[in-house]
Short mmCIF file of C-alpha atoms in Angstrom, two decimals:
data_model
loop_
_atom_site.label_atom_id
_atom_site.label_comp_id
_atom_site.label_asym_id
_atom_site.label_seq_id
_atom_site.Cartn_x
_atom_site.Cartn_y
_atom_site.Cartn_z
CA UNK A 1 -109.55 -27.07 -64.00
CA UNK A 2 -107.90 -30.48 -64.26
CA UNK A 3 -107.69 -32.04 -60.86
CA UNK A 4 -107.61 -35.14 -58.72
CA UNK A 5 -109.70 -34.76 -55.58
CA UNK A 6 -109.26 -36.88 -52.47
CA UNK A 7 -111.48 -37.02 -49.39
CA UNK A 8 -111.04 -36.87 -46.50
CA UNK A 9 -107.83 -34.87 -46.39
CA UNK A 10 -107.31 -35.62 -42.69
CA UNK A 11 -108.76 -38.44 -40.63
CA UNK A 12 -108.11 -39.99 -37.24
CA UNK A 13 -109.88 -43.31 -36.80
CA UNK A 14 -109.79 -46.34 -34.53
CA UNK A 15 -108.49 -49.81 -35.22
CA UNK A 16 -111.02 -51.99 -37.00
CA UNK A 17 -113.44 -49.29 -38.09
CA UNK A 18 -113.94 -49.56 -41.84
CA UNK A 19 -113.17 -46.46 -43.83
CA UNK A 20 -113.07 -45.34 -47.43
CA UNK A 21 -110.86 -42.68 -48.96
CA UNK A 22 -112.42 -41.39 -52.13
CA UNK A 23 -110.57 -40.26 -55.24
CA UNK A 24 -112.14 -38.54 -58.20
CA UNK A 25 -110.60 -37.12 -61.39
CA UNK A 26 -112.23 -34.90 -63.99
CA UNK A 27 -109.90 -35.60 -66.92
CA UNK A 28 -111.40 -38.83 -68.25
CA UNK A 29 -108.15 -40.64 -67.46
CA UNK A 30 -108.04 -44.39 -67.86
CA UNK A 31 -105.21 -45.08 -65.41
CA UNK A 32 -105.58 -44.41 -61.68
CA UNK A 33 -103.52 -45.53 -58.72
CA UNK A 34 -103.04 -45.23 -54.99
CA UNK A 35 -99.76 -44.68 -53.17
CA UNK A 36 -98.82 -44.46 -49.54
CA UNK A 37 -95.95 -42.34 -48.29
CA UNK A 38 -93.94 -43.27 -45.21
CA UNK A 39 -90.80 -41.57 -43.85
CA UNK A 40 -87.63 -43.02 -45.30
CA UNK A 41 -89.56 -45.25 -47.70
CA UNK A 42 -90.80 -42.76 -50.27
CA UNK A 43 -94.07 -43.53 -52.01
CA UNK A 44 -95.15 -47.09 -52.66
CA UNK A 45 -97.95 -48.17 -54.92
CA UNK A 46 -100.90 -49.90 -53.23
CA UNK A 47 -103.26 -50.64 -56.12
CA UNK A 48 -103.78 -49.42 -59.65
CA UNK A 49 -106.46 -49.54 -62.29
CA UNK A 50 -105.95 -49.51 -66.05
CA UNK A 51 -109.62 -48.80 -66.75
CA UNK A 52 -113.16 -49.41 -65.49
CA UNK A 53 -113.50 -52.80 -63.77
CA UNK A 54 -109.76 -53.48 -64.24
CA UNK A 55 -107.73 -53.31 -61.03
CA UNK A 56 -104.49 -54.91 -59.89
CA UNK A 57 -102.23 -55.06 -56.88
CA UNK A 58 -99.27 -52.77 -56.50
CA UNK A 59 -96.34 -53.33 -54.18
CA UNK A 60 -98.12 -53.04 -50.81
CA UNK A 61 -101.76 -54.15 -51.27
CA UNK A 62 -102.23 -55.99 -47.95
CA UNK A 63 -105.09 -54.57 -45.89
CA UNK A 64 -106.56 -52.54 -48.74
CA UNK A 65 -109.25 -52.94 -51.35
CA UNK A 66 -110.20 -50.82 -54.34
CA UNK A 67 -112.97 -50.66 -56.87
CA UNK A 68 -113.36 -48.99 -60.26
CA UNK A 69 -117.03 -48.95 -61.17
CA UNK A 70 -116.83 -45.61 -62.95
CA UNK A 71 -113.97 -44.06 -64.85
CA UNK A 72 -113.71 -40.97 -62.69
CA UNK A 73 -113.70 -42.65 -59.24
CA UNK A 74 -111.21 -44.96 -57.59
CA UNK A 75 -111.95 -45.35 -53.87
CA UNK A 76 -109.47 -46.94 -51.45
CA UNK A 77 -111.12 -49.12 -48.83
CA UNK A 78 -109.62 -50.12 -45.51
CA UNK A 79 -111.92 -52.89 -44.26
CA UNK A 80 -110.27 -53.18 -40.84
CA UNK A 81 -107.66 -50.45 -40.40
CA UNK A 82 -104.65 -51.10 -38.22
CA UNK A 83 -102.05 -48.69 -36.79
CA UNK A 84 -99.49 -49.73 -39.42
CA UNK A 85 -101.78 -48.16 -42.01
CA UNK A 86 -101.18 -44.76 -40.50
CA UNK A 87 -99.72 -42.93 -43.46
CA UNK A 88 -100.09 -40.21 -46.07
CA UNK A 89 -102.04 -41.47 -49.06
CA UNK A 90 -101.95 -40.12 -52.60
CA UNK A 91 -104.23 -40.85 -55.51
CA UNK A 92 -102.90 -40.31 -59.04
CA UNK A 93 -104.29 -40.47 -62.56
CA UNK A 94 -103.08 -40.19 -66.15
CA UNK A 95 -104.10 -41.08 -69.66
CA UNK A 96 -102.98 -44.46 -70.94
CA UNK A 97 -99.50 -44.03 -72.41
CA UNK A 98 -99.08 -40.49 -71.07
CA UNK A 99 -96.41 -41.31 -68.53
CA UNK A 100 -95.05 -37.79 -68.60
CA UNK A 101 -98.30 -36.24 -67.41
CA UNK A 102 -99.36 -37.71 -64.09
CA UNK A 103 -101.72 -35.84 -61.81
CA UNK A 104 -101.65 -36.30 -58.05
CA UNK A 105 -104.27 -35.50 -55.48
CA UNK A 106 -103.33 -33.35 -52.51
CA UNK A 107 -102.96 -36.29 -50.17
CA UNK A 108 -104.96 -37.79 -47.31
CA UNK A 109 -103.39 -37.94 -43.87
CA UNK A 110 -104.73 -41.02 -42.10
CA UNK A 111 -104.03 -41.89 -38.46
CA UNK A 112 -105.23 -45.19 -37.02
CA UNK A 113 -105.16 -45.40 -33.22
CA UNK N 1 -85.99 -55.72 -59.60
CA UNK N 2 -87.24 -52.19 -59.52
CA UNK N 3 -85.47 -49.89 -57.10
CA UNK N 4 -84.68 -46.20 -56.80
CA UNK N 5 -82.14 -44.97 -54.27
CA UNK N 6 -81.47 -41.50 -52.90
CA UNK N 7 -79.55 -40.11 -49.99
CA UNK N 8 -81.88 -38.97 -47.22
CA UNK N 9 -80.54 -35.54 -46.34
CA UNK N 10 -78.70 -32.58 -47.84
CA UNK N 11 -77.88 -29.26 -46.19
CA UNK N 12 -76.67 -26.21 -48.12
CA UNK N 13 -76.30 -22.50 -47.54
CA UNK N 14 -78.57 -20.02 -49.26
CA UNK N 15 -77.09 -18.98 -52.59
CA UNK N 16 -75.08 -22.17 -53.03
CA UNK N 17 -75.90 -24.85 -55.58
CA UNK N 18 -77.60 -28.05 -54.43
CA UNK N 19 -77.09 -31.38 -56.13
CA UNK N 20 -79.41 -34.24 -55.31
CA UNK N 21 -78.44 -37.64 -56.66
CA UNK N 22 -80.46 -40.71 -57.50
CA UNK N 23 -79.77 -44.16 -58.89
CA UNK N 24 -82.35 -46.41 -60.50
CA UNK N 25 -82.41 -49.96 -61.76
CA UNK N 26 -84.92 -50.32 -64.60
CA UNK N 27 -83.30 -49.27 -67.86
CA UNK N 28 -86.63 -49.51 -69.69
CA UNK N 29 -87.97 -46.38 -68.03
CA UNK N 30 -89.00 -43.89 -70.67
CA UNK N 31 -89.22 -40.98 -68.28
CA UNK N 32 -87.46 -40.07 -65.05
CA UNK N 33 -88.93 -37.49 -62.74
CA UNK N 34 -88.18 -35.12 -59.94
CA UNK N 35 -90.98 -34.25 -57.52
CA UNK N 36 -90.93 -31.68 -54.74
CA UNK N 37 -92.92 -31.92 -51.52
CA UNK N 38 -93.04 -28.92 -49.24
CA UNK N 39 -93.85 -29.46 -45.55
CA UNK N 40 -97.45 -30.57 -45.10
CA UNK N 41 -98.16 -30.36 -48.81
CA UNK N 42 -98.74 -32.70 -51.71
CA UNK N 43 -96.44 -33.62 -54.57
CA UNK N 44 -95.39 -31.11 -57.17
CA UNK N 45 -93.81 -32.30 -60.41
CA UNK N 46 -90.65 -30.22 -60.75
CA UNK N 47 -89.35 -31.61 -63.99
CA UNK N 48 -88.89 -34.80 -65.95
CA UNK N 49 -86.41 -36.01 -68.52
CA UNK N 50 -86.94 -38.30 -71.45
CA UNK N 51 -84.63 -41.28 -71.37
CA UNK N 52 -82.89 -40.42 -74.65
CA UNK N 53 -81.72 -37.08 -73.26
CA UNK N 54 -78.55 -36.41 -71.28
CA UNK N 55 -79.50 -33.08 -69.85
CA UNK N 56 -82.48 -30.82 -69.37
CA UNK N 57 -82.36 -27.28 -68.06
CA UNK N 58 -85.29 -25.28 -66.78
CA UNK N 59 -84.39 -21.96 -65.18
CA UNK N 60 -82.52 -22.77 -61.94
CA UNK N 61 -82.98 -26.52 -62.39
CA UNK N 62 -80.61 -28.78 -64.31
CA UNK N 63 -81.26 -32.49 -64.67
CA UNK N 64 -78.43 -34.77 -65.74
CA UNK N 65 -79.03 -38.34 -66.84
CA UNK N 66 -76.32 -40.96 -67.18
CA UNK N 67 -78.09 -43.96 -68.67
CA UNK N 68 -75.02 -46.16 -68.63
CA UNK N 69 -74.66 -45.80 -64.86
CA UNK N 70 -78.42 -45.39 -64.28
CA UNK N 71 -77.73 -42.18 -62.42
CA UNK N 72 -79.94 -39.12 -62.30
CA UNK N 73 -79.16 -35.82 -60.63
CA UNK N 74 -80.99 -32.58 -59.93
CA UNK N 75 -79.00 -29.39 -59.58
CA UNK N 76 -80.64 -26.31 -58.11
CA UNK N 77 -78.67 -23.16 -58.76
CA UNK N 78 -78.71 -20.27 -56.28
CA UNK N 79 -80.65 -22.29 -53.71
CA UNK N 80 -83.20 -20.29 -51.74
CA UNK N 81 -84.90 -20.97 -48.40
CA UNK N 82 -88.09 -21.61 -50.36
CA UNK N 83 -86.37 -24.61 -51.93
CA UNK N 84 -86.36 -26.38 -48.56
CA UNK N 85 -88.45 -29.50 -49.14
CA UNK N 86 -88.28 -33.21 -49.76
CA UNK N 87 -87.24 -34.10 -53.30
CA UNK N 88 -88.26 -37.42 -54.79
CA UNK N 89 -86.67 -39.08 -57.76
CA UNK N 90 -88.96 -41.48 -59.66
CA UNK N 91 -88.85 -43.74 -62.67
CA UNK N 92 -91.64 -45.24 -64.71
CA UNK N 93 -90.78 -48.62 -66.23
CA UNK N 94 -92.35 -49.06 -69.63
CA UNK N 95 -93.77 -52.49 -68.83
CA UNK N 96 -95.74 -51.48 -65.75
CA UNK N 97 -96.27 -47.77 -66.26
CA UNK N 98 -96.28 -47.23 -62.51
CA UNK N 99 -94.10 -44.71 -60.72
CA UNK N 100 -91.31 -46.07 -58.56
CA UNK N 101 -90.11 -43.52 -56.06
CA UNK N 102 -86.90 -43.11 -54.15
CA UNK N 103 -86.97 -42.56 -50.41
CA UNK N 104 -86.83 -38.79 -50.81
CA UNK N 105 -84.00 -36.35 -50.03
CA UNK N 106 -84.72 -33.68 -47.45
CA UNK N 107 -83.05 -30.46 -48.56
CA UNK N 108 -82.32 -28.02 -45.76
CA UNK N 109 -81.33 -24.50 -46.84
CA UNK N 110 -79.60 -22.45 -44.19
CA UNK N 111 -79.75 -18.64 -44.38
#
């Protein structure tokens, strides 16, 4: 089954404690991206990756890092989380050029206290 | 710049039609999308329309696209309580390929 898997789905953490949200897809997609969803703001892109070892900033990259060492994985790293990073995070993937077929993960609810 | 705008809230009675509107700015977008998010759940792609189309119908859903005015709408016929959700409009500019979402419209369906 084609899917994008995120972990953890729910996490409460403390300010400054490094955390990683993993994202894995089983469709051999080149393009992967991370979004955060906040009330009244919709979803905003954090980072994206066009292929292995190719990453770039989205609209709200501050406080986040990503890596793309393998095609299937695109982890989101919060080196020093702060309360304003409390949000719902979505990972997405698609084939290059296939803008009509985008797969989303189920979302990761992150609370930073 | 890239921007997608939606009204934040819509309330309808069960059985009525719902119309959710959206405006976008990037005329290069090849596809425009409607996503649905039920409470506590992820995103579900409801439908999308290719930019050279004016209308797309899929069962109870009708999407209208006015490219000249950069206006997109989603009509849900015979709205049911199960349609209560947040609906996101999104565009995907050809140059960047990323999705640009509106703020989301919360649809409340009253019995």
